[in-house]
Every structure is written in C-alpha cells, then in structure tokens.
Amino acid sequence: MKISIVTPSWNQGRFFRRCLESIHTVPGVALEHIVLDNCSNDETPGLLAEFAARQDGVERRFIVEKDEGQTRAINDGFRMATGDVLCWLNTDEYYHDGTLETVANFLQLNPQVDVVYGDCDFVDADNRLVKRRRSFDFSASMLLYYGCYISSCATFLRRRIIDAGEFLDPDFRVAMDYEYYTRLAAHGYAFDHISKPLASFTWHEANISRQQKQRSREERSRIQATYSGIPGPDPLRRPIFDALAICWRGVRGLKRISGQT
C-alpha cells in the first residue's frame, strides 16, 4: 500500500520540522510526501532543501510556487498524488509514531471503508500538550449539527474518492474539511474511526480558525443549510439546527461519562 501525504505550506518554518520528521519510512508502506510551498521566506526553504537531500525511502516532491490558497493547494497535491490512500497534513501538524502503519493495516483489513479517522492531540507552540481531542464513531447527523469533530490531520481517504472527482471546495477557506466530510457522507462514502491518537495539531495565534471566527460561523451555516434537507428559510431552520446541536452535545456528554470515548 502507498500513502500520499499533501502539505500546503506558507511561512510556518518554526513548526514545519516536526511535520517533516513525522513522515518517515515504515515497514510495508510506501510513502509519498508532496509539499506545495507558497514561496515562503522564513526557515522553510532551508528545511525543504535539507529533506529533499535525504535518502531514506520516502518519495518527496517539493513544489515552490505562488498558489491560490490552502484549499486549492491541497487539491493540486491530490491531483499529483499516486498513492492508494491520500491525506493532508498541515505544516503545524505531525503524525505520531506508528500512525501510518496503523492506518495501512486498518484499511487493508477493512476494504469497505472509504474514510478512516483517528483522534488528535492539541499541543502549544513549544510542543506541550494542551488537550486531548477524542473523537466518536461516525454519525453523519452528529457531524452536520454538532460540528466537525473529525480532525483532518488524523484522516485518510481511499484513492477512489479522488478518482470520482471529490475534491475540497475552494469556496471554503476555514471549514473546507467540514464541508468535505459532510459531502462525502451525503454521497454515501463509508467512514470508520480508529480510537487512538494519530496526530497532533499545534494551537497557536496564527491558526486560521482563530483568526477568522466570523467566516467559520458563516461557512458552518452554509454547510448545514446545504446538507440538512430541512426545507424553509434560514431564520426558521436555524432554531432546528441549534436544537439538534444541543441534542448531540448531550449525547457526547453521556458518551464521555460512560467512558465510550
């Protein structure tokens, strides 16, 4: 099995080494790492030169050119990728030891699964643990109304999804992963969950979700309006969406109390 990892990059060299180091040779898994760098002017060029020179069995493709934003860069990487399994890993994220082998083994044993996701740790800029984000077994309703509880850095897709023309929607700049997973679920793709931390996400002041909170709310509303199937104008549907979110928060709380997650 071959896994292709796509990394959009722009001026996050202070975190990037952890990302690059986490992609290393694992037994029985071929790895392709495609980095699309938007002409960074920090530590990134030096890091790319260092890792491009490594002869460790990882197939690396580093492309430095102006792009049209993170979402389009990820899509471009998906189009270049040659793996059986595809994923994206941002420069401020990194895989845990054993993750890629775990995912490859899981997908080989479960050929019916199209998308597999695991849990995620949040760390600060100094790589200290902030919180453990434990996910849930998949529910399309929970995803839509509770919110995107699936961490993109711990999510892996079968190639057949990309071959079917399912790419990220570049109209979404913050919630592109939320829209993508909701759309894939609506199109009938099968999701499954590995109850184990697979990656870490760095929580820092430059995170897009922290800088663009209003856009995040607007994109969330668009996703719910598109995929809910509930008719009527938005002012009438919004209380229904909010009520369903409260219900799913209750389910989440009960699951945590009972030790199911």
Tab-separated table of C-alpha atoms in Angstrom:
chain	number	residue	atom	x	y	z
A	1	MET	CA	0.000	0.000	0.000
A	2	LYS	CA	1.151	3.525	-0.806
A	3	ILE	CA	0.112	6.595	1.197
A	4	SER	CA	0.366	10.069	-0.330
A	5	ILE	CA	0.562	12.981	2.112
A	6	VAL	CA	-0.091	16.502	0.839
A	7	THR	CA	1.212	19.510	2.788
A	8	PRO	CA	0.279	23.098	1.892
A	9	SER	CA	2.975	25.432	3.197
A	10	TRP	CA	3.466	29.118	3.808
A	11	ASN	CA	5.805	30.691	6.378
A	12	GLN	CA	5.414	28.197	9.210
A	13	GLY	CA	9.003	27.044	9.291
A	14	ARG	CA	9.117	27.200	13.091
A	15	PHE	CA	6.710	24.238	13.235
A	16	PHE	CA	7.489	22.558	9.930
A	17	ARG	CA	10.370	20.324	11.056
A	18	ARG	CA	8.057	18.303	13.329
A	19	CYS	CA	5.759	17.712	10.362
A	20	LEU	CA	8.579	16.650	8.050
A	21	GLU	CA	10.233	14.423	10.652
A	22	SER	CA	6.967	12.579	11.309
A	23	ILE	CA	6.867	11.259	7.742
A	24	HIS	CA	9.483	8.541	7.677
A	25	THR	CA	9.879	5.021	6.363
A	26	VAL	CA	7.608	2.382	7.889
A	27	PRO	CA	7.638	-1.362	7.134
A	28	GLY	CA	5.398	-2.448	4.288
A	29	VAL	CA	4.147	1.063	3.425
A	30	ALA	CA	5.374	3.206	0.542
A	31	LEU	CA	5.217	6.927	1.315
A	32	GLU	CA	4.901	9.933	-0.956
A	33	HIS	CA	5.121	13.433	0.556
A	34	ILE	CA	4.034	16.321	-1.672
A	35	VAL	CA	4.705	19.808	-0.311
A	36	LEU	CA	3.235	22.827	-2.103
A	37	ASP	CA	5.005	25.874	-0.702
A	38	ASN	CA	3.641	29.340	-1.452
A	39	CYS	CA	7.135	30.910	-1.747
A	40	SER	CA	7.836	31.049	1.993
A	41	ASN	CA	10.542	33.480	3.118
A	42	ASP	CA	11.251	32.082	6.610
A	43	GLU	CA	13.052	28.876	7.620
A	44	THR	CA	11.027	26.807	5.153
A	45	PRO	CA	13.391	26.906	2.120
A	46	GLY	CA	16.243	25.554	4.230
A	47	LEU	CA	14.081	22.779	5.615
A	48	LEU	CA	12.892	21.778	2.147
A	49	ALA	CA	16.486	21.640	0.897
A	50	GLU	CA	17.524	19.523	3.882
A	51	PHE	CA	14.731	16.980	3.499
A	52	ALA	CA	14.948	16.870	-0.307
A	53	ALA	CA	18.519	15.601	0.101
A	54	ARG	CA	17.519	12.743	2.404
A	55	GLN	CA	17.810	9.216	1.044
A	56	ASP	CA	15.519	7.354	3.436
A	57	GLY	CA	12.940	5.687	1.187
A	58	VAL	CA	10.314	8.448	1.323
A	59	GLU	CA	9.364	9.772	-2.110
A	60	ARG	CA	9.388	13.566	-1.721
A	61	ARG	CA	8.080	16.157	-4.177
A	62	PHE	CA	8.575	19.751	-3.110
A	63	ILE	CA	6.978	22.421	-5.304
A	64	VAL	CA	7.670	26.094	-4.605
A	65	GLU	CA	5.386	28.486	-6.459
A	66	LYS	CA	2.641	31.018	-5.834
A	67	ASP	CA	-0.702	29.393	-5.149
A	68	GLU	CA	-4.331	30.452	-4.756
A	69	GLY	CA	-4.743	29.498	-1.124
A	70	GLN	CA	-4.634	26.440	1.106
A	71	THR	CA	-7.667	24.624	-0.257
A	72	ARG	CA	-6.578	24.882	-3.883
A	73	ALA	CA	-3.052	23.818	-2.932
A	74	ILE	CA	-4.371	20.665	-1.265
A	75	ASN	CA	-6.459	19.879	-4.349
A	76	ASP	CA	-3.413	20.370	-6.582
A	77	GLY	CA	-1.494	17.956	-4.376
A	78	PHE	CA	-4.286	15.398	-4.580
A	79	ARG	CA	-4.163	15.586	-8.376
A	80	MET	CA	-0.396	14.914	-8.320
A	81	ALA	CA	-0.600	12.100	-5.773
A	82	THR	CA	-0.026	8.496	-6.832
A	83	GLY	CA	-0.916	6.682	-3.602
A	84	ASP	CA	-3.701	4.226	-2.802
A	85	VAL	CA	-4.515	6.368	0.238
A	86	LEU	CA	-4.429	10.170	0.384
A	87	CYS	CA	-4.413	12.701	3.197
A	88	TRP	CA	-3.257	16.193	4.009
A	89	LEU	CA	-1.066	17.300	6.870
A	90	ASN	CA	-0.527	20.991	7.512
A	91	THR	CA	2.893	22.356	8.416
A	92	ASP	CA	1.864	22.886	12.055
A	93	GLU	CA	0.706	19.259	12.436
A	94	TYR	CA	2.552	15.980	12.722
A	95	TYR	CA	1.906	12.247	12.882
A	96	HIS	CA	2.524	10.134	15.942
A	97	ASP	CA	4.900	7.179	15.773
A	98	GLY	CA	3.180	4.182	14.212
A	99	THR	CA	0.288	6.151	12.693
A	100	LEU	CA	0.922	5.411	9.029
A	101	GLU	CA	1.461	1.721	9.676
A	102	THR	CA	-1.722	1.591	11.795
A	103	VAL	CA	-3.772	3.243	9.037
A	104	ALA	CA	-2.358	0.997	6.304
A	105	ASN	CA	-3.122	-2.145	8.328
A	106	PHE	CA	-6.641	-0.938	9.149
A	107	LEU	CA	-7.512	-0.176	5.538
A	108	GLN	CA	-6.099	-3.467	4.316
A	109	LEU	CA	-8.320	-5.316	6.805
A	110	ASN	CA	-11.395	-3.167	6.055
A	111	PRO	CA	-11.696	-2.756	2.273
A	112	GLN	CA	-15.254	-1.404	2.601
A	113	VAL	CA	-14.072	1.712	4.467
A	114	ASP	CA	-13.555	4.823	2.326
A	115	VAL	CA	-12.513	7.307	5.030
A	116	VAL	CA	-10.787	6.458	8.299
A	117	TYR	CA	-10.055	8.968	11.045
A	118	GLY	CA	-8.430	8.816	14.449
A	119	ASP	CA	-8.054	11.023	17.498
A	120	CYS	CA	-5.886	14.121	17.760
A	121	ASP	CA	-3.795	15.844	20.420
A	122	PHE	CA	-3.563	19.634	20.644
A	123	VAL	CA	-0.128	20.978	21.555
A	124	ASP	CA	1.175	24.515	22.050
A	125	ALA	CA	3.989	26.212	20.129
A	126	ASP	CA	6.529	24.537	22.419
A	127	ASN	CA	5.008	21.091	21.762
A	128	ARG	CA	3.436	20.832	25.210
A	129	LEU	CA	0.125	19.005	25.423
A	130	VAL	CA	-2.855	21.377	25.681
A	131	LYS	CA	-5.712	18.893	25.398
A	132	ARG	CA	-6.607	15.507	24.008
A	133	ARG	CA	-9.355	15.593	21.430
A	134	ARG	CA	-11.074	12.235	21.451
A	135	SER	CA	-13.418	11.583	18.589
A	136	PHE	CA	-16.540	9.428	18.199
A	137	ASP	CA	-17.737	6.630	15.983
A	138	PHE	CA	-19.124	8.142	12.823
A	139	SER	CA	-22.554	9.743	12.616
A	140	ALA	CA	-23.481	11.926	9.647
A	141	SER	CA	-26.082	13.725	11.760
A	142	MET	CA	-23.622	14.438	14.548
A	143	LEU	CA	-21.088	15.714	12.036
A	144	LEU	CA	-23.606	18.074	10.454
A	145	TYR	CA	-25.210	19.513	13.582
A	146	TYR	CA	-22.622	19.147	16.333
A	147	GLY	CA	-19.763	20.264	14.123
A	148	CYS	CA	-16.592	18.863	12.594
A	149	TYR	CA	-15.362	16.500	15.286
A	150	ILE	CA	-13.129	14.798	12.696
A	151	SER	CA	-9.549	16.132	12.705
A	152	SER	CA	-8.167	16.465	9.179
A	153	CYS	CA	-4.610	15.694	10.326
A	154	ALA	CA	-5.818	12.287	11.539
A	155	THR	CA	-7.969	11.454	8.494
A	156	PHE	CA	-7.140	9.275	5.473
A	157	LEU	CA	-9.046	8.772	2.197
A	158	ARG	CA	-9.136	5.969	-0.345
A	159	ARG	CA	-7.927	6.927	-3.796
A	160	ARG	CA	-11.343	6.011	-5.240
A	161	ILE	CA	-12.755	9.178	-3.665
A	162	ILE	CA	-10.359	11.410	-5.612
A	163	ASP	CA	-10.781	9.325	-8.771
A	164	ALA	CA	-14.518	10.013	-8.507
A	165	GLY	CA	-13.779	13.752	-8.655
A	166	GLU	CA	-14.385	14.533	-4.976
A	167	PHE	CA	-12.071	17.418	-4.116
A	168	LEU	CA	-12.174	20.127	-1.473
A	169	ASP	CA	-14.404	23.091	-2.306
A	170	PRO	CA	-12.153	26.183	-2.711
A	171	ASP	CA	-15.077	28.458	-1.784
A	172	PHE	CA	-14.479	27.325	1.810
A	173	ARG	CA	-11.377	28.791	3.455
A	174	VAL	CA	-11.890	27.773	7.090
A	175	ALA	CA	-14.396	24.913	7.140
A	176	MET	CA	-13.212	23.176	3.980
A	177	ASP	CA	-12.669	19.910	5.870
A	178	TYR	CA	-16.121	20.130	7.489
A	179	GLU	CA	-17.799	20.677	4.109
A	180	TYR	CA	-15.737	17.896	2.519
A	181	TYR	CA	-16.536	15.227	5.071
A	182	THR	CA	-20.215	16.228	5.172
A	183	ARG	CA	-20.401	15.994	1.372
A	184	LEU	CA	-18.642	12.621	1.284
A	185	ALA	CA	-21.070	11.287	3.885
A	186	ALA	CA	-24.017	12.631	1.883
A	187	HIS	CA	-22.671	10.841	-1.199
A	188	GLY	CA	-22.623	7.536	0.651
A	189	TYR	CA	-18.938	7.031	1.397
A	190	ALA	CA	-18.234	4.808	4.402
A	191	PHE	CA	-16.434	6.307	7.422
A	192	ASP	CA	-14.804	4.480	10.325
A	193	HIS	CA	-12.946	5.527	13.441
A	194	ILE	CA	-9.679	4.335	14.968
A	195	SER	CA	-9.933	5.052	18.680
A	196	LYS	CA	-6.336	6.136	19.062
A	197	PRO	CA	-4.398	9.439	18.781
A	198	LEU	CA	-2.879	9.528	15.308
A	199	ALA	CA	-1.611	13.104	15.034
A	200	SER	CA	-1.014	16.377	16.847
A	201	PHE	CA	-2.230	19.839	15.902
A	202	THR	CA	-0.325	22.928	17.066
A	203	TRP	CA	-2.573	25.523	18.731
A	204	HIS	CA	-1.061	28.974	18.131
A	205	GLU	CA	-2.032	32.558	17.400
A	206	ALA	CA	-1.871	32.184	13.602
A	207	ASN	CA	-4.387	29.314	13.301
A	208	ILE	CA	-6.941	30.150	10.621
A	209	SER	CA	-9.827	29.075	12.864
A	210	ARG	CA	-8.728	31.597	15.495
A	211	GLN	CA	-8.219	34.447	13.049
A	212	GLN	CA	-11.403	34.007	11.023
A	213	LYS	CA	-14.100	33.108	13.542
A	214	GLN	CA	-16.858	35.030	11.767
A	215	ARG	CA	-16.126	33.357	8.434
A	216	SER	CA	-16.054	29.999	10.213
A	217	ARG	CA	-19.573	30.613	11.552
A	218	GLU	CA	-20.794	31.705	8.128
A	219	GLU	CA	-19.328	28.635	6.430
A	220	ARG	CA	-20.819	26.341	9.061
A	221	SER	CA	-24.260	27.851	8.408
A	222	ARG	CA	-23.860	27.312	4.658
A	223	ILE	CA	-22.923	23.671	5.163
A	224	GLN	CA	-25.888	22.972	7.422
A	225	ALA	CA	-28.291	24.747	5.063
A	226	THR	CA	-26.961	22.753	2.101
A	227	TYR	CA	-26.929	19.270	3.592
A	228	SER	CA	-29.682	19.245	6.231
A	229	GLY	CA	-32.549	18.565	3.847
A	230	ILE	CA	-34.761	20.654	6.125
A	231	PRO	CA	-36.939	22.981	3.986
A	232	GLY	CA	-37.755	26.594	4.700
A	233	PRO	CA	-35.965	29.921	5.072
A	234	ASP	CA	-32.834	30.116	7.201
A	235	PRO	CA	-34.437	32.068	10.092
A	236	LEU	CA	-36.876	29.187	10.595
A	237	ARG	CA	-34.309	26.423	10.144
A	238	ARG	CA	-31.696	27.909	12.467
A	239	PRO	CA	-33.592	27.048	15.714
A	240	ILE	CA	-33.880	23.458	14.461
A	241	PHE	CA	-30.141	23.289	13.758
A	242	ASP	CA	-29.407	24.737	17.202
A	243	ALA	CA	-31.713	22.231	18.906
A	244	LEU	CA	-30.060	19.321	17.117
A	245	ALA	CA	-26.646	20.649	18.133
A	246	ILE	CA	-27.780	20.692	21.772
A	247	CYS	CA	-29.004	17.095	21.432
A	248	TRP	CA	-25.676	15.947	20.056
A	249	ARG	CA	-23.778	17.794	22.786
A	250	GLY	CA	-25.869	15.818	25.253
A	251	VAL	CA	-25.032	12.559	23.503
A	252	ARG	CA	-21.363	13.494	23.577
A	253	GLY	CA	-21.548	14.224	27.296
A	254	LEU	CA	-23.217	10.897	28.021
A	255	LYS	CA	-20.629	9.034	25.987
A	256	ARG	CA	-17.814	10.682	27.911
A	257	ILE	CA	-19.439	9.928	31.276
A	258	SER	CA	-19.943	6.298	30.295
A	259	GLY	CA	-16.338	6.005	29.125
A	260	GLN	CA	-17.223	5.284	25.490
A	261	THR	CA	-14.748	7.912	24.341
